[in-house]
Short mmCIF file of C-alpha atoms in Angstrom, two decimals:
data_model
loop_
_atom_site.label_atom_id
_atom_site.label_comp_id
_atom_site.label_asym_id
_atom_site.label_seq_id
_atom_site.Cartn_x
_atom_site.Cartn_y
_atom_site.Cartn_z
CA UNK A 1 0.14 0.03 0.10
CA UNK A 2 1.37 3.39 -1.07
CA UNK A 3 0.18 6.91 0.00
CA UNK A 4 0.34 9.76 -2.30
CA UNK A 5 -0.05 13.18 -0.85
CA UNK A 6 -1.26 16.13 -2.91
CA UNK A 7 -0.97 19.92 -1.91
CA UNK A 8 -3.41 21.34 -4.10
CA UNK A 9 -7.25 22.61 -4.32
CA UNK A 10 -10.11 20.05 -3.91
CA UNK A 11 -11.09 20.02 -7.67
CA UNK A 12 -7.27 19.64 -8.86
CA UNK A 13 -6.88 16.89 -6.00
CA UNK A 14 -9.91 15.03 -7.06
CA UNK A 15 -8.98 15.30 -10.93
CA UNK A 16 -5.73 13.62 -10.46
CA UNK A 17 -7.07 11.03 -7.99
CA UNK A 18 -9.84 9.88 -10.43
CA UNK A 19 -7.72 9.71 -13.42
CA UNK A 20 -4.67 7.62 -11.67
CA UNK A 21 -7.33 5.33 -9.91
CA UNK A 22 -9.14 4.73 -13.33
CA UNK A 23 -5.75 3.72 -15.00
CA UNK A 24 -3.51 2.08 -12.38
CA UNK A 25 -5.58 -0.88 -11.13
CA UNK A 26 -3.03 -3.02 -10.03
CA UNK A 27 -1.61 -1.03 -7.23
CA UNK A 28 -3.30 -0.07 -3.74
CA UNK A 29 -2.73 3.74 -3.86
CA UNK A 30 -4.13 6.08 -1.17
CA UNK A 31 -4.62 9.54 -1.85
CA UNK A 32 -4.36 12.17 0.65
CA UNK A 33 -5.27 15.79 0.35
CA UNK A 34 -2.47 18.10 2.44
CA UNK A 35 -4.09 21.23 3.49
CA UNK A 36 -4.01 23.27 6.58
CA UNK A 37 -7.01 21.09 8.32
CA UNK A 38 -5.02 17.81 7.41
CA UNK A 39 -1.51 18.35 7.89
CA UNK A 40 -1.50 18.05 11.82
CA UNK A 41 -3.19 14.48 11.41
CA UNK A 42 -0.61 13.27 8.85
CA UNK A 43 2.79 14.19 10.15
CA UNK A 44 3.72 10.50 10.73
CA UNK A 45 2.55 9.21 7.33
CA UNK A 46 5.46 7.99 5.20
CA UNK A 47 4.41 8.90 1.49
CA UNK A 48 5.81 7.32 -1.38
CA UNK A 49 5.02 10.54 -3.59
CA UNK A 50 4.15 14.26 -2.33
CA UNK A 51 2.95 16.42 -5.16
CA UNK A 52 3.11 20.17 -4.62
CA UNK A 53 0.55 21.83 -6.95
CA UNK A 54 -0.39 24.73 -4.88
CA UNK A 55 1.97 27.53 -3.38
CA UNK A 56 3.54 26.18 -0.17
CA UNK A 57 2.98 29.68 1.45
CA UNK A 58 -0.47 28.54 2.32
CA UNK A 59 1.25 25.96 4.70
CA UNK A 60 3.84 28.32 6.07
CA UNK A 61 3.09 28.04 9.73
CA UNK A 62 3.63 24.42 9.20
CA UNK A 63 7.12 24.35 7.95
CA UNK A 64 8.58 21.95 10.37
CA UNK A 65 5.86 19.31 9.67
CA UNK A 66 6.39 19.86 6.06
CA UNK A 67 10.04 19.31 6.46
CA UNK A 68 9.59 16.17 8.07
CA UNK A 69 7.09 14.85 5.46
CA UNK A 70 9.29 15.79 2.69
CA UNK A 71 12.45 14.17 4.36
CA UNK A 72 10.63 10.59 4.27
CA UNK A 73 9.01 10.58 1.07
CA UNK A 74 10.46 8.96 -2.02
CA UNK A 75 9.50 11.26 -4.43
CA UNK A 76 8.77 15.00 -4.35
CA UNK A 77 6.79 16.47 -7.34
CA UNK A 78 6.72 20.24 -7.18
CA UNK A 79 5.41 22.98 -9.35
CA UNK A 80 8.29 25.39 -9.83
CA UNK A 81 5.91 28.14 -11.59
CA UNK A 82 4.09 28.29 -8.17
CA UNK A 83 6.75 27.93 -5.78
CA UNK A 84 10.18 29.59 -5.71
CA UNK A 85 13.13 27.75 -5.78
CA UNK A 86 14.13 26.21 -2.56
CA UNK A 87 17.85 24.98 -2.57
CA UNK A 88 16.85 22.68 0.52
CA UNK A 89 13.92 20.79 -1.28
CA UNK A 90 15.78 20.68 -4.46
CA UNK A 91 18.82 18.77 -3.08
CA UNK A 92 16.50 16.04 -1.59
CA UNK A 93 16.89 12.65 -3.58
CA UNK A 94 14.33 12.35 -6.31
CA UNK A 95 12.70 15.75 -6.33
CA UNK A 96 11.13 16.16 -9.86
CA UNK A 97 10.13 19.75 -10.82
CA UNK A 98 7.32 20.28 -13.23
CA UNK A 99 5.88 23.62 -14.87
CA UNK A 100 5.70 25.72 -18.10
CA UNK A 101 9.30 27.14 -17.69
CA UNK A 102 12.07 25.52 -19.53
CA UNK A 103 14.15 24.61 -16.44
CA UNK A 104 11.48 22.23 -15.10
CA UNK A 105 12.12 18.58 -15.26
CA UNK A 106 8.76 18.10 -16.80
CA UNK A 107 7.54 20.68 -18.91
CA UNK A 108 5.44 21.22 -21.99
CA UNK A 109 7.35 21.53 -25.50
CA UNK A 110 3.90 22.53 -27.40
CA UNK A 111 0.33 22.71 -26.35
CA UNK A 112 -2.94 22.80 -28.32
CA UNK A 113 -6.77 22.08 -27.71
CA UNK A 114 -6.06 18.66 -29.35
CA UNK A 115 -2.81 17.42 -27.77
CA UNK A 116 0.05 18.35 -25.34
CA UNK A 117 3.60 17.64 -26.19
CA UNK A 118 5.29 16.67 -22.52
CA UNK A 119 9.09 16.64 -22.41
CA UNK A 120 10.82 14.69 -19.57
CA UNK A 121 14.01 16.06 -19.12
CA UNK A 122 15.62 14.35 -15.98
CA UNK A 123 17.16 10.67 -15.71
CA UNK A 124 15.74 9.05 -12.43
CA UNK A 125 14.87 5.66 -11.35
CA UNK A 126 11.08 4.52 -10.91
CA UNK A 127 9.89 2.71 -7.90
CA UNK A 128 11.03 -0.48 -9.41
CA UNK A 129 14.69 0.85 -9.86
CA UNK A 130 14.20 0.99 -13.79
CA UNK A 131 15.98 4.29 -15.12
CA UNK A 132 13.41 6.72 -16.44
CA UNK A 133 14.89 7.90 -19.57
CA UNK A 134 14.58 11.61 -21.07
CA UNK A 135 11.74 11.57 -23.64
CA UNK A 136 9.05 13.77 -25.29
CA UNK A 137 5.53 12.08 -25.42
CA UNK A 138 2.46 13.37 -27.25
CA UNK A 139 -0.58 12.77 -25.24
CA UNK A 140 -3.95 13.48 -26.96
CA UNK A 141 -6.56 15.40 -25.09
CA UNK A 142 -10.07 13.79 -24.65
CA UNK A 143 -12.80 15.78 -26.38
CA UNK A 144 -14.39 16.40 -22.89
CA UNK A 145 -11.15 16.75 -21.15
CA UNK A 146 -11.45 19.16 -18.15
CA UNK A 147 -7.91 18.57 -16.96
CA UNK A 148 -5.63 21.33 -16.63
CA UNK A 149 -1.82 21.17 -18.06
CA UNK A 150 -0.49 21.24 -14.68
CA UNK A 151 -2.84 18.32 -13.82
CA UNK A 152 -1.66 16.31 -17.12
CA UNK A 153 2.14 16.83 -15.85
CA UNK A 154 1.48 15.33 -12.59
CA UNK A 155 -0.69 12.46 -13.91
CA UNK A 156 2.40 11.90 -16.43
CA UNK A 157 4.85 11.92 -13.60
CA UNK A 158 2.91 9.42 -11.36
CA UNK A 159 2.61 6.97 -14.39
CA UNK A 160 6.44 7.08 -15.02
CA UNK A 161 7.10 6.61 -11.48
CA UNK A 162 4.87 3.63 -11.11
CA UNK A 163 6.31 2.17 -14.41
CA UNK A 164 2.88 2.20 -16.04
CA UNK A 165 2.32 2.78 -19.91
CA UNK A 166 1.38 6.21 -20.47
CA UNK A 167 -2.01 6.51 -21.75
CA UNK A 168 -2.38 7.96 -25.22
CA UNK A 169 -5.36 10.14 -24.55
CA UNK A 170 -6.05 11.74 -21.36
#
């Protein structure tokens, strides 16, 4: 059983949880939304993945708890468009940055209404210790897609970490 913690608003959290659980059926994954109300109760949970979509300033009064949680997680996926560069966080092993800026580990090469070209530009190991290679992947958007670009990048990262085939349409 693995835990994925997500620092995001309720809608983003729900979108990510729904899409990942639809596609990764053979894993027992528990999703926990990390916010001001839940942070005190989850300080002793060991997360496999923590995703930071929102700005961490919203949790600034809980920096010690956050630091403890981040230190024990295997993968930290952080939006660098919304969070300032933090050397302490970036030094942590298996930190993956994402965003629309070119320095992010996962970024977008091109985007349209029909598809998105995602660029993974960092070599790391997945949870089975297979090497995740640098790649560029075209993902078609479903006609009724309500996922935002950042959510697609997060889902893509989770699939890579879990060594699952990236779905062609999202």
